[in-house]
XYZ file of C-alpha atoms in Angstrom:
402
model
C -19.054 5.208 -19.828
C -17.982 3.637 -22.929
C -19.394 0.552 -24.060
C -16.078 -1.585 -23.651
C -15.745 -0.086 -20.036
C -19.132 -1.055 -19.271
C -18.617 -4.644 -20.488
C -15.487 -4.464 -18.169
C -17.522 -3.257 -15.018
C -20.394 -6.004 -15.750
C -18.181 -8.710 -16.400
C -16.193 -7.902 -13.046
C -19.329 -7.565 -11.140
C -20.917 -10.877 -12.744
C -17.567 -12.635 -11.657
C -17.496 -11.624 -8.361
C -21.363 -12.730 -8.266
C -20.639 -15.996 -9.227
C -17.616 -16.220 -6.421
C -19.956 -15.565 -4.106
C -22.793 -17.587 -4.909
C -20.500 -20.806 -6.252
C -19.370 -22.038 -2.344
C -23.373 -22.531 -1.333
C -24.513 -23.271 -4.891
C -25.539 -26.991 -3.526
C -24.793 -29.436 -6.553
C -22.430 -30.670 -8.512
C -22.197 -28.112 -11.402
C -20.881 -25.414 -9.183
C -17.266 -26.936 -9.061
C -17.499 -26.149 -12.363
C -17.486 -22.020 -11.621
C -13.821 -20.583 -12.016
C -12.311 -19.178 -9.141
C -12.346 -15.268 -9.511
C -10.172 -14.551 -6.101
C -7.676 -15.936 -3.938
C -6.974 -14.699 -0.196
C -3.190 -13.273 -0.258
C -0.883 -15.931 1.587
C 2.706 -15.728 2.497
C 5.360 -15.298 -0.187
C 8.985 -14.550 -1.258
C 10.761 -11.369 0.393
C 13.917 -10.398 -1.209
C 17.125 -10.860 0.551
C 15.618 -12.957 3.191
C 15.078 -16.402 3.701
C 12.052 -16.321 5.756
C 8.410 -15.938 4.242
C 6.725 -12.505 4.306
C 4.682 -13.741 7.456
C 7.630 -13.811 9.328
C 9.336 -10.900 7.864
C 6.218 -8.870 8.461
C 6.075 -9.952 12.018
C 9.600 -8.613 12.635
C 8.504 -5.288 11.111
C 5.637 -5.551 13.394
C 8.071 -5.807 16.181
C 10.142 -3.189 15.416
C 7.519 -0.944 14.872
C 5.633 -1.033 17.780
C 8.769 -1.447 20.040
C 9.030 1.190 22.778
C 10.647 4.303 21.419
C 14.000 5.283 22.302
C 14.083 8.274 25.101
C 10.322 7.820 25.228
C 8.842 4.455 26.288
C 5.466 5.826 26.536
C 5.010 5.752 22.617
C 6.116 2.878 20.439
C 8.696 3.426 17.363
C 6.054 4.339 14.452
C 4.325 7.100 16.980
C 7.511 9.219 16.745
C 7.662 8.754 12.819
C 6.147 11.510 10.278
C 3.072 11.539 9.803
C 0.768 12.322 6.210
C 0.693 16.021 7.986
C 4.130 16.588 8.646
C 5.705 15.554 5.294
C 3.013 16.481 2.745
C 3.534 20.155 3.356
C 4.778 23.668 2.227
C 7.840 22.845 5.202
C 7.802 19.259 6.057
C 9.437 18.628 9.279
C 10.255 15.543 11.139
C 8.281 15.723 14.568
C 10.018 16.919 17.493
C 10.087 14.499 20.614
C 6.509 14.830 22.383
C 4.586 16.211 19.280
C 0.904 15.703 19.642
C -0.526 12.764 17.713
C -2.294 13.808 14.481
C -5.311 12.031 13.654
C -7.412 12.455 10.683
C -10.208 11.007 8.805
C -9.536 8.211 6.589
C -8.161 9.258 3.279
C -9.902 6.443 1.327
C -13.254 7.173 3.042
C -12.778 10.677 1.953
C -11.891 9.651 -1.556
C -15.115 7.380 -1.934
C -17.406 9.950 -0.279
C -16.014 13.639 -1.360
C -18.538 15.234 0.415
C -17.690 13.817 4.220
C -16.346 16.751 5.908
C -12.537 16.300 5.656
C -11.893 18.392 8.860
C -13.175 15.873 11.555
C -10.261 13.789 13.497
C -12.466 10.963 14.123
C -15.410 11.093 11.830
C -18.069 8.682 11.342
C -17.094 5.378 9.427
C -18.520 4.935 6.002
C -20.142 1.737 6.572
C -20.642 0.885 10.466
C -23.446 -1.648 9.886
C -21.180 -4.185 7.772
C -18.795 -4.805 11.264
C -21.943 -4.078 13.495
C -20.230 -0.682 14.844
C -22.207 1.587 16.991
C -24.504 3.793 14.883
C -25.510 6.333 17.583
C -23.951 7.031 21.172
C -22.482 9.848 23.265
C -19.840 10.486 21.992
C -20.945 10.003 18.336
C -19.158 6.907 17.093
C -16.350 7.574 14.892
C -13.357 6.192 13.663
C -9.706 7.914 13.546
C -6.741 7.091 11.228
C -2.958 8.107 11.369
C -0.454 7.500 8.231
C 3.303 7.211 9.413
C 6.237 6.666 7.398
C 9.698 6.029 8.790
C 12.938 8.205 8.137
C 13.928 6.961 4.795
C 11.003 7.634 3.152
C 10.606 10.795 4.634
C 14.039 11.827 4.004
C 13.627 10.706 0.479
C 10.414 12.328 -0.106
C 11.798 15.785 1.043
C 15.103 15.335 -0.650
C 13.583 15.004 -4.251
C 11.034 17.773 -3.626
C 8.237 15.359 -3.836
C 5.741 16.705 -1.167
C 4.178 19.414 -3.379
C 2.223 19.668 -6.716
C 4.754 22.004 -8.009
C 7.615 19.475 -6.762
C 5.726 16.764 -8.287
C 5.155 18.641 -11.565
C 9.108 19.302 -11.897
C 9.635 15.766 -11.250
C 7.230 14.512 -13.905
C 8.901 17.115 -16.593
C 12.059 15.414 -15.352
C 11.122 12.144 -16.122
C 12.096 11.347 -12.360
C 11.381 7.527 -11.454
C 10.208 7.654 -7.773
C 12.035 4.643 -5.763
C 11.693 4.912 -2.432
C 14.615 3.284 -0.282
C 14.590 -0.382 0.557
C 14.569 0.262 4.285
C 11.171 2.570 3.862
C 8.321 1.291 6.269
C 4.910 2.915 6.388
C 2.237 2.491 8.926
C -1.800 3.298 8.822
C -3.618 2.936 11.747
C -7.262 2.995 12.859
C -8.350 3.918 16.456
C -11.755 4.273 18.196
C -12.433 6.289 21.492
C -12.490 3.865 24.358
C -16.181 4.861 25.167
C -17.457 3.619 21.681
C -15.183 0.581 21.675
C -17.305 -0.405 25.105
C -20.531 0.449 23.251
C -18.908 -2.129 20.115
C -17.521 -4.810 22.577
C -19.819 -4.958 25.774
C -17.470 -7.451 27.277
C -14.782 -4.677 27.526
C -17.101 -3.226 30.386
C -15.424 -0.029 30.964
C -12.040 2.160 29.730
C -10.188 0.064 31.982
C -11.468 -2.675 30.271
C -10.171 -1.199 26.997
C -6.840 -0.273 28.655
C -6.249 -3.836 29.542
C -6.692 -5.174 26.107
C -5.524 -2.781 23.799
C -2.785 -0.592 22.902
C -4.253 2.736 23.832
C -3.360 6.281 23.321
C -4.288 9.909 24.882
C -5.114 12.908 22.573
C -6.271 16.148 23.431
C -8.681 17.873 20.940
C -10.152 21.067 21.521
C -9.380 20.846 25.207
C -10.828 17.647 25.314
C -8.959 14.549 26.214
C -9.560 11.346 24.479
C -8.426 7.865 25.123
C -8.146 5.991 21.712
C -7.877 2.114 21.617
C -5.827 0.768 18.556
C -8.273 -1.529 16.365
C -6.495 -2.531 13.259
C -2.857 -1.617 11.158
C -1.767 -1.693 7.681
C 2.270 -2.088 7.768
C 3.906 -1.821 4.210
C 8.098 -2.655 3.671
C 9.845 -1.837 0.322
C 12.122 -4.755 1.187
C 10.304 -6.000 -2.495
C 9.846 -3.842 -5.422
C 5.898 -3.529 -5.197
C 6.206 -3.632 -1.667
C 5.531 -6.429 1.034
C 1.981 -5.705 2.384
C 0.673 -7.171 6.032
C -2.670 -5.888 7.761
C -3.038 -6.622 11.655
C -6.228 -6.813 13.471
C -6.981 -6.805 17.186
C -8.426 -10.518 18.111
C -11.845 -8.705 19.355
C -12.797 -7.267 15.949
C -15.949 -8.354 15.247
C -15.689 -10.680 11.953
C -12.001 -10.030 11.508
C -11.650 -12.896 9.448
C -14.921 -13.139 7.604
C -15.222 -12.994 3.800
C -11.455 -14.312 3.130
C -10.381 -15.929 6.640
C -6.887 -15.250 8.276
C -3.696 -16.631 7.467
C -0.400 -16.698 9.310
C 2.464 -19.032 8.953
C 4.509 -18.059 11.603
C 3.038 -16.066 14.622
C -0.051 -18.087 15.189
C -0.624 -21.300 16.520
C -3.360 -21.915 14.582
C -1.790 -20.890 10.809
C -5.497 -20.835 9.164
C -8.845 -19.637 10.408
C -11.326 -19.915 7.566
C -14.264 -17.278 7.569
C -17.591 -18.433 9.195
C -20.057 -18.973 6.590
C -22.793 -19.269 8.977
C -22.906 -15.990 10.677
C -21.190 -12.227 10.058
C -19.203 -10.465 12.873
C -18.748 -13.404 15.052
C -15.983 -13.151 17.283
C -12.773 -15.742 16.272
C -11.086 -16.022 19.676
C -7.604 -15.510 20.819
C -4.751 -15.680 18.061
C -2.202 -17.658 20.364
C 1.042 -16.973 19.547
C 3.637 -19.214 18.479
C 6.791 -19.821 20.606
C 8.712 -18.251 17.950
C 6.654 -15.059 17.947
C 6.254 -14.861 21.842
C 9.980 -15.011 22.167
C 10.274 -12.258 19.388
C 7.812 -9.701 21.151
C 9.468 -10.710 24.584
C 12.892 -9.840 23.641
C 11.898 -6.556 22.132
C 10.223 -5.575 25.289
C 6.759 -5.270 23.849
C 3.833 -4.444 25.801
C 1.549 -7.723 26.941
C -1.571 -6.090 24.883
C 0.386 -6.235 21.578
C -0.079 -10.086 21.842
C -3.815 -9.423 21.515
C -3.298 -8.209 17.553
C -3.325 -10.693 14.647
C -1.853 -11.235 11.444
C -4.433 -11.328 8.978
C -2.048 -12.215 5.941
C 0.629 -10.720 3.931
C 0.693 -9.971 0.120
C 3.647 -9.695 -2.388
C 2.178 -9.864 -5.511
C -1.110 -9.123 -7.593
C -1.969 -12.483 -8.430
C -1.289 -16.368 -7.421
C 1.025 -18.623 -9.663
C -2.180 -19.063 -12.073
C -2.943 -15.693 -12.516
C -5.835 -15.556 -10.209
C -6.232 -12.086 -8.331
C -4.989 -11.900 -4.916
C -7.027 -10.088 -2.275
C -6.178 -8.829 1.395
C -7.968 -6.285 3.092
C -9.055 -5.412 7.043
C -12.337 -5.509 8.275
C -11.925 -2.162 10.082
C -9.553 -0.242 7.753
C -11.201 -1.035 4.618
C -14.737 -2.664 5.743
C -15.783 -0.621 8.389
C -13.989 2.932 7.816
C -13.826 3.128 4.157
C -17.008 1.211 2.689
C -14.767 -0.940 1.009
C -15.842 -4.875 0.097
C -12.992 -6.827 1.698
C -13.934 -10.015 -0.487
C -12.381 -8.574 -3.463
C -10.159 -5.642 -2.161
C -6.015 -5.983 -2.691
C -3.543 -3.691 -0.960
C -1.193 -4.054 -3.687
C -3.437 -3.504 -6.511
C -4.958 -0.401 -5.146
C -1.651 1.072 -4.423
C -0.242 0.443 -7.771
C -2.471 3.308 -9.233
C -0.731 5.920 -6.700
C 0.770 8.208 -9.171
C 0.968 11.767 -10.424
C 0.516 13.445 -14.350
C 1.887 16.687 -15.359
C 0.054 18.598 -13.206
C 1.706 17.395 -10.223
C -1.562 15.332 -9.233
C -2.875 12.203 -9.936
C -4.936 11.832 -13.042
C -8.688 11.380 -12.938
C -8.408 7.708 -14.289
C -5.777 6.906 -11.825
C -7.652 8.234 -8.983
C -10.884 6.856 -9.982
C -9.434 3.313 -9.477
C -9.332 3.783 -5.636
C -13.304 3.820 -5.445
C -13.137 1.007 -8.175
C -11.671 -1.220 -5.291
C -9.386 -2.756 -8.164
C -7.416 -6.540 -7.635
C -5.339 -8.235 -10.056
C -2.630 -6.830 -12.133
C -3.139 -3.079 -13.388
C -5.142 -2.193 -15.921
C -3.325 -1.187 -19.116
C -3.679 2.427 -20.157
C -4.940 3.711 -16.652
C -1.218 4.958 -15.821
C -0.667 5.843 -19.061
C 0.625 9.629 -19.373
C 1.385 9.054 -14.934
C 4.285 8.494 -13.321
C 3.904 5.837 -10.218
C 4.551 7.464 -6.629
C 5.941 4.093 -5.682
C 2.828 2.635 -3.991
C 2.425 5.395 -1.820
C -1.084 7.386 -1.705
C 0.034 10.077 0.346
C 0.407 12.059 -3.086
C -3.358 12.638 -3.051
C -2.739 15.378 -0.116
C 0.451 16.815 -1.620
C -0.212 21.195 -1.467
C 0.160 23.100 -4.256
C 3.760 24.726 -3.151
C 5.899 27.367 -4.691
C 7.034 27.165 -8.492
C 10.081 26.029 -8.928
């Protein structure tokens, strides 16, 4: 590590510690400490009159509406997965195709020695969320990433799904610019038996099914029911995308660290973090009449009312330059062992890119583990082409020479 890099790292660490200590300092001088991050909250959306909270609830509703022709699934479950996209022969999934679950990509990058073949793997930091450490079956969290048809078609049309295709794109100075209608979903799932262990008030699998959106997956001849605990949804409506994260209302500590903010769908638009204890229950996120009506008109199942918007994000910083933070207690905190208090969806994804070899350059990939926030650091993306905020580029196979 160079001296300048060490200074930057130390400076960021010191600033974060100051921010954590300041609220509890208990004396007048604490007010003089600078605010180093702020929770991301609703912002402007291009071409829309509503703010990002309202807009992303509209996207959420469209994403989880019953799938046309297959009401047993919701819309996003019919979209292309990472495995359907970044492969030698990309293919839009056929009706009834099996759900493709995998280990968290973020966990894999942060813990490269974790076996990547597991569909449902032990999380990176179960203790931070009070998640079970042991049990039968072994406690695990599975993940899936889906992209809608406009985004899938764009990637395939421009040969951006293999390393050799990306190599050609780099050589041609091709700018990756996904369609405005592009939408991505990342979803984390927990087996029903583990959910009951984590949240004893559920009592049994029937309790899980009454509270969660569930999916049945056959793996190695064994059928497992999973409950959906968390979702990230991103829309290309803005050039930097519009980011939203949703959590099930029973997730312990879902508003810890940064609070929860929903100016459109929640009757209580601001829920501050509980500073007295970790992993507390924050109660039901009762919906406004406007959102309740929207969900009803979209024919959503009643369980979708149990999912809460944590917040939305449209930029790296607030107006005064203070970095915005937004992260999910499960997807980042438990699954990937990322500090929720300092994480930023948009800042991390800004480094999604590829170099002349058709793969992310080491300095860009290293930013994932760095857990960045704020504006992109100058120089990190030098010699790289951005992949329009999508980290699926990490799993592109080699592919044939063109």
